C-alpha positions as a printed Julia matrix, in Angstrom:
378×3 Matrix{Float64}:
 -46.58  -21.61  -23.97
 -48.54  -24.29  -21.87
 -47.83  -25.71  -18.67
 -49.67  -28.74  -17.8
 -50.33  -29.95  -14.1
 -52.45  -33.53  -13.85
 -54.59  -33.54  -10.75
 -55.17  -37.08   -9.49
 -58.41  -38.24   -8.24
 -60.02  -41.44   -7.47
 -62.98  -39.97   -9.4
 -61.73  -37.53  -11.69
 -58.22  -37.19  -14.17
 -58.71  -33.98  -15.43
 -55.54  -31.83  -17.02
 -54.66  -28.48  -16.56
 -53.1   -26.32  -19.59
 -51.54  -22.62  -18.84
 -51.44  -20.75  -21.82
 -49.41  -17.74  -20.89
 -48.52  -14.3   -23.27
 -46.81  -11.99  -23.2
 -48.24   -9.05  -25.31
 -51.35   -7.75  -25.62
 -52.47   -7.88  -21.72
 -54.62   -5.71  -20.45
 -55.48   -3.94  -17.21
 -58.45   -6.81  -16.69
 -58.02   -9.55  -13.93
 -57.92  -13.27  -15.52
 -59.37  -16.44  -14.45
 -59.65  -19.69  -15.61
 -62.21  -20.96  -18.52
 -62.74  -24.03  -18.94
 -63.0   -25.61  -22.81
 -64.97  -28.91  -22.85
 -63.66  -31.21  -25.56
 -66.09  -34.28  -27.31
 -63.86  -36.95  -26.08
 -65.53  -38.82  -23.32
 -63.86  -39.05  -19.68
 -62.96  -41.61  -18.0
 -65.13  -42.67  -14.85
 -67.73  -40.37  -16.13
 -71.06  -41.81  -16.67
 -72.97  -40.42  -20.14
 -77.13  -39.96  -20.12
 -77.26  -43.01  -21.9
 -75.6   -45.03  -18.47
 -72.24  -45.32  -21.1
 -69.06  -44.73  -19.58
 -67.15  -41.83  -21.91
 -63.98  -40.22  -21.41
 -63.17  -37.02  -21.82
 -60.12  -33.87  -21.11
 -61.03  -30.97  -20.23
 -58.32  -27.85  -20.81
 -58.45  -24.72  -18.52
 -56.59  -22.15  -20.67
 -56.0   -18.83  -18.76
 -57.75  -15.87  -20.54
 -58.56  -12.36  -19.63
 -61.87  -11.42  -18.74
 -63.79   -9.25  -17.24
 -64.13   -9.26  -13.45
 -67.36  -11.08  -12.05
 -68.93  -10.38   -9.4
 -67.9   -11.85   -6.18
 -69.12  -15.14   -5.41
 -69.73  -16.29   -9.11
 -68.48  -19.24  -10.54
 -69.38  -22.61   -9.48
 -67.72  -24.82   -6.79
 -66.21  -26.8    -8.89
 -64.1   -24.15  -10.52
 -62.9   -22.35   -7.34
 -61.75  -26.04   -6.24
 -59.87  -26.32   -9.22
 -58.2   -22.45   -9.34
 -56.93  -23.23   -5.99
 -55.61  -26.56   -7.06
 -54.36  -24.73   -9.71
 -52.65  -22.36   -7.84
 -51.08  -24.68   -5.48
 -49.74  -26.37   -8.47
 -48.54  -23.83  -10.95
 -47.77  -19.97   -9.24
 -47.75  -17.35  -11.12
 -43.86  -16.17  -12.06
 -44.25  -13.15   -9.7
 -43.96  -15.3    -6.61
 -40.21  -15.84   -7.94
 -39.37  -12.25   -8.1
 -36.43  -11.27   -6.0
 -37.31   -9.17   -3.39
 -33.81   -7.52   -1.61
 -33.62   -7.38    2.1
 -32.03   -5.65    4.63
 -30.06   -9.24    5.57
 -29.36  -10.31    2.35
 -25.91  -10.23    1.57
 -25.74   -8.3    -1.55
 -27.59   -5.94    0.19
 -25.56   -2.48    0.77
 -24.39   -1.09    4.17
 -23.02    1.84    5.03
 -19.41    2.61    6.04
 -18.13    3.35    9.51
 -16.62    6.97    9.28
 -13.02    7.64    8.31
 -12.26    8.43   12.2
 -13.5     5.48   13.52
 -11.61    3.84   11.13
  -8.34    5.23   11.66
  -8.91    4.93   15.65
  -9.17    1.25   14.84
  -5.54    1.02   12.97
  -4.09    3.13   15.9
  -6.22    0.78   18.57
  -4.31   -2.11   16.6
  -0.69   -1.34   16.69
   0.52   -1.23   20.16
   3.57    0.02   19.02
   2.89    3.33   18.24
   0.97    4.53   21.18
   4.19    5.62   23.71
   7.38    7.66   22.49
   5.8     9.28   19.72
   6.91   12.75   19.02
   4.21   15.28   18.08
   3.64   18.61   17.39
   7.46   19.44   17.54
   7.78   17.82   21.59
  10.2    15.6    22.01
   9.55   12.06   22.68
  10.1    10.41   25.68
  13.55    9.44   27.23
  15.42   10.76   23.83
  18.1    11.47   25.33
  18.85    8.14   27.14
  18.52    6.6    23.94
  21.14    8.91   22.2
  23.34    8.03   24.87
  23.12    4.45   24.71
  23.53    4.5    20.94
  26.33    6.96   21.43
  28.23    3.92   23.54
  27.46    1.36   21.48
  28.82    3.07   18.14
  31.96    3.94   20.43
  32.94   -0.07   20.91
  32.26   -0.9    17.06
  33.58    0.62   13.86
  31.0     1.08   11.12
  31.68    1.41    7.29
  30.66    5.35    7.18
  33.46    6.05    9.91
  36.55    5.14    7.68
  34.34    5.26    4.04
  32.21    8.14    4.33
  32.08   10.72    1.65
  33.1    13.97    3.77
  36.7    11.64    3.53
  36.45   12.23   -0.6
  39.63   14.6    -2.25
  40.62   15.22    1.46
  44.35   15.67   -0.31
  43.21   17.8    -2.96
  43.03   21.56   -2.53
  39.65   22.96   -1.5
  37.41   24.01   -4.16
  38.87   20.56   -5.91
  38.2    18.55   -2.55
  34.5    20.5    -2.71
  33.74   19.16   -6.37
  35.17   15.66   -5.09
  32.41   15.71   -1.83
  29.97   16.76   -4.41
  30.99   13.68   -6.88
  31.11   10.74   -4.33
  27.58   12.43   -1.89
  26.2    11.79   -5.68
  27.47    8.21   -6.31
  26.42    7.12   -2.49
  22.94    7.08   -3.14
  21.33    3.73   -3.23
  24.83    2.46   -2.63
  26.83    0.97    0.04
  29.59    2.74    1.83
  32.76    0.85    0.66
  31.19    0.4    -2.95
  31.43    4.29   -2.53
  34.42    4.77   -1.69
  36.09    2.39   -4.17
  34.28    4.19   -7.12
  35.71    7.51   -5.85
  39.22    6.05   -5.73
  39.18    5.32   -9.02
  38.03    8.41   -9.99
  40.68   10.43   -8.02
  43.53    8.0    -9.1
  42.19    8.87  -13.09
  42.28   12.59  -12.5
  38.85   13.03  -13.03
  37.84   14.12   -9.52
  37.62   17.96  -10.83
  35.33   20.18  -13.05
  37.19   20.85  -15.55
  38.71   16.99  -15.74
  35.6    15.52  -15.43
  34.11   17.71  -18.06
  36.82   16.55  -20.87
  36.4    12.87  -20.15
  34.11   10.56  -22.32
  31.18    9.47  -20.43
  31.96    5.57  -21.39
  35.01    6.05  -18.93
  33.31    7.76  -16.46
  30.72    4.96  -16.05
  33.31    1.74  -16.13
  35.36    3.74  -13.59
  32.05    3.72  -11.24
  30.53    0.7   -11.69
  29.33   -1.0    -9.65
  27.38    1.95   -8.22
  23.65    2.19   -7.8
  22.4     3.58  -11.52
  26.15    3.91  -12.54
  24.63    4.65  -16.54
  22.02    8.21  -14.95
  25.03    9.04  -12.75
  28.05    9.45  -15.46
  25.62   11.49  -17.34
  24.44   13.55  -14.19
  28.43   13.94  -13.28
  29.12   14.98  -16.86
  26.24   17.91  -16.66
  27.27   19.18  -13.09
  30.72   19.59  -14.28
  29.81   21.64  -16.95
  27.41   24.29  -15.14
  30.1    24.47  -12.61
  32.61   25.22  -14.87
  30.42   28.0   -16.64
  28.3    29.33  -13.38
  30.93   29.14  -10.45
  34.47   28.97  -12.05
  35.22   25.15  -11.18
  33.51   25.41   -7.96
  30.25   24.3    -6.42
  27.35   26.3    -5.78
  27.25   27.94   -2.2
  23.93   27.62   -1.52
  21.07   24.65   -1.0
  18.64   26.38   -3.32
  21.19   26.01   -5.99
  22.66   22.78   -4.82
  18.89   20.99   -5.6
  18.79   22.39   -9.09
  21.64   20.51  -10.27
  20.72   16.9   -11.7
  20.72   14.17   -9.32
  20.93   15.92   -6.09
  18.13   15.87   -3.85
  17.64   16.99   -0.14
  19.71   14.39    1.5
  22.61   14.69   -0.46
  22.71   18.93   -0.42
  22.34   18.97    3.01
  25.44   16.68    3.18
  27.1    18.49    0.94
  26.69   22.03    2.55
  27.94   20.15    5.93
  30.58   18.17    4.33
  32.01   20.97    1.59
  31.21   24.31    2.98
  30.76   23.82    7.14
  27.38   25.25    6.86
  24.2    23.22    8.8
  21.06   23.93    6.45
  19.44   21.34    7.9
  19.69   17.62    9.11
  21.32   14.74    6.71
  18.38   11.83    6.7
  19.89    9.07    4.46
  18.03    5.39    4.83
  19.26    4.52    7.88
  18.67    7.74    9.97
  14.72    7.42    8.84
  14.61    3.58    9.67
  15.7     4.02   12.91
  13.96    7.08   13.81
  10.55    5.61   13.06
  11.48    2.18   15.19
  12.9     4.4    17.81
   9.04    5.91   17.44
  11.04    9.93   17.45
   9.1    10.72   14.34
   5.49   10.58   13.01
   3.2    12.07    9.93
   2.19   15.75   10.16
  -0.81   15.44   11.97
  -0.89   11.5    12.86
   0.79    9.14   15.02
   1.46    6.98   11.8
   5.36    6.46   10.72
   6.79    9.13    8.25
   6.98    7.95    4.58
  10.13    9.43    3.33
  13.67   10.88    4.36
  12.64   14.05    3.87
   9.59   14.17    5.56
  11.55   12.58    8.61
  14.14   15.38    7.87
  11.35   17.79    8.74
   9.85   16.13   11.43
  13.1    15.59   13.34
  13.96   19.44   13.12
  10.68   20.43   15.11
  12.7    19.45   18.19
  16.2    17.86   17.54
  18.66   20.39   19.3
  20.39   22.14   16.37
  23.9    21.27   18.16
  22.5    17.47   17.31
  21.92   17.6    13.94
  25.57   17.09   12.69
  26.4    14.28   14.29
  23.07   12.51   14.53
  23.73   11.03   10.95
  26.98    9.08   11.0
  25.92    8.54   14.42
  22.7     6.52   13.19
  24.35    5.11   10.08
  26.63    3.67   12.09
  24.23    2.35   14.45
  22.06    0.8    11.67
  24.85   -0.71    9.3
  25.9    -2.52   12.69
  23.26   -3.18   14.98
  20.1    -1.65   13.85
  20.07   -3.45   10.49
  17.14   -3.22    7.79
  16.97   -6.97    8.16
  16.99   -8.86   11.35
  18.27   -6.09   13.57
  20.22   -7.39   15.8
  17.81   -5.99   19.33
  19.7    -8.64   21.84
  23.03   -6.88   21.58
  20.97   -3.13   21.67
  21.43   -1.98   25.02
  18.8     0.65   24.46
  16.08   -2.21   23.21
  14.2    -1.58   26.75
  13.42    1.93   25.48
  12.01    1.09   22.19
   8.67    0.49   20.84
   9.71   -1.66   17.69
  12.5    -3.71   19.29
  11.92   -7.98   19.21
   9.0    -6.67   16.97
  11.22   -7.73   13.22
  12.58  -11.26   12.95
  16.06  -10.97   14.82
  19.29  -11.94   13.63
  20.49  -15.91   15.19
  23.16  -15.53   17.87
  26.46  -16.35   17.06
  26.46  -19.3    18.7
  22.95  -20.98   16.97
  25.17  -20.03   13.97
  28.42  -22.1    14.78
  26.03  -25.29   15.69
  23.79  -24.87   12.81
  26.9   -24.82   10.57
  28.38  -28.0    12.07
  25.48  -29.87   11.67
């Protein structure tokens, strides 16, 4: 491969050929030779006084080091000419810095970033509760919510499932709390309640019913509940190991409430309060974990970040929740968030407690009635 560079010069045109390879190169420095053709020069006088022209070539070879100061003037002239003109490809090699931006830099620790998330969210830094203590001014916020609910009827006070079989006798009522806490999940109160009408008014609100019927019925006599298909099936299947393990009856006990299909911790705890009159533990649907996180009663183990699940609410509500509370804390939130503490918009201008909460004008809030009536007339 050649690379020519012309030089201009009143006197002289003389071009410049780079001959470079790429095998075969050896631990010897290289310079430039020059190879003097027979064509005459240009401008260049002869011995006989005629003008001739002539090219010379300098093709890069490798040769042997010479002593320093060799070589004429001529030919340094022209290497630096050369080198101004042509550099060698090892002036383009990329050389990383410390400011270039593919360069790599190391992380700030985990801690300081976590200290900037908590720094960040304003929210979260009063009324926290933490190792089991319980946040600040609980109580007046219990209260308030307690007056509110009193002035307003929610869904869960006239549809809740503790109101299931209430005419049936009681291990018949128990299988009926245990059928409709089962269908509520993922599924609104009166939707509920509806599904569990139907059921009773069918006769299949018992073990033994329920365990004859055909699974098809089951499901059109639920629908529309959350996952009506899983739940017929899960019904079917409790029926059966209730009818073969506790004579028609439910099991007594959490431990063998959660190993039935389809109940989790939410739903035994409600049904051990509900069926049996025994507090396990407190009820943490939805709506009690929303609104203890906003309220800013509950927080990680070991953080002052917002819980990630019911149950770990559940557990973090127990370290200090007075037992005598942990009845009535769930209808008493339910309420409170189906009516003013909604997941969307909640409603913080009609919250008389909204003084006393970290979250509240934090979510979009629901219009006023009035913005409502003059938005609609327009």
């Amino acid at each position: 491969m050649f690379l020519a560079c012309p030089i201009r010069n009143s006197a002289l045109s003389i071009t410049f050929a780079r001959r470079i390879t790429c095998t075969g190169m050896s631990k010897r420095s290289s310079s430039s030779m020059p190879i003097t053709s027979n064509e005459p020069l240009p401008g260049v006088q002869s011995s006989n006084g005629v003008s001739k022209s002539e090219t010379r070539v300098f093709v890069r070879r490798t040769v042997k080091k010479k002593a320093e100061g060799q070589g004429s003037g001529l030919d340094l002239e022209l290497k630096d000419d050369f080198k101004h003109c042509c550099p060698n490809i090892e002036d383009f090699a990329f050389k990383r810095t410390k400011d270039s931006p593919g360069s790599r830099k190391s992380k700030p620790p985990l801690d300081t970033l976590l200290t900037r998330i908590e720094d960040s969210n304003p929210t979260r830094q009063k009324g926290v509760a933490e190792g089991g203590k319980p946040p600040v001014d609980w109580e007046k916020v219990l209260e308030g919510i307690r007056e509110m609910r009193s002035s307003e009827v929610a869904p869960v006070d006239t549809m809740g499932c503790g109101r299931a079989g209430s005419t049936l006798p009681p291990k018949e009522r128990r299988f009926a709390v245990l059928a409709s806490s089962l269908l509520s999940s993922q599924t609104k109160d009166h939707v509920t309640h509806g599904a569990a009408l139907r059921l009773q008014e069918s006769g299949l609100l018992t073990a033994d019913a329920m365990d004859k019927a055909d699974e098809s019925t089951i499901k059109s006599l639920i629908y529309p509940v959350g996952f009506y298909s899983t739940k017929a099936k899960n019904l079917k299947k409790i029926a059966k190991i209730c009818l073969m393990k506790y004579g028609g009856d439910i099991p007594r006990s959490l431990e063998e409430l959660l190993l039935l299909p389809g109940i989790g911790p939410k739903i035994a705890h409600l049904i051990m309060i509900m069926a049996w009159n025994d507090v396990q533990g407190i009820c943490v649907d939805t709506h009690v974990h929303r609104i203890c996180n906003r309220l800013g009663w509950v927080s990680g183990k070991g953080s002052k970040q917002k819980t990630s699940s019911p149950e770990e609410t559940r557990v973090a509500l127990e370290l200090w929740l007075p037992k005598e509370e942990w009845v009535p804390i769930n209808p008493l939130l339910v309420g409170f968030g189906q009516t003013i503490c909604t997941p969307l918009r909640p409603k913080c201008g009609n919250c008389s407690v909204s003084h006393l909460c970290p979250s509240a004008f934090n979510e979009a809030s629901s219009p006023s009635p009035k913005l409502k009536r003059s938005s609609s007339t327009k």
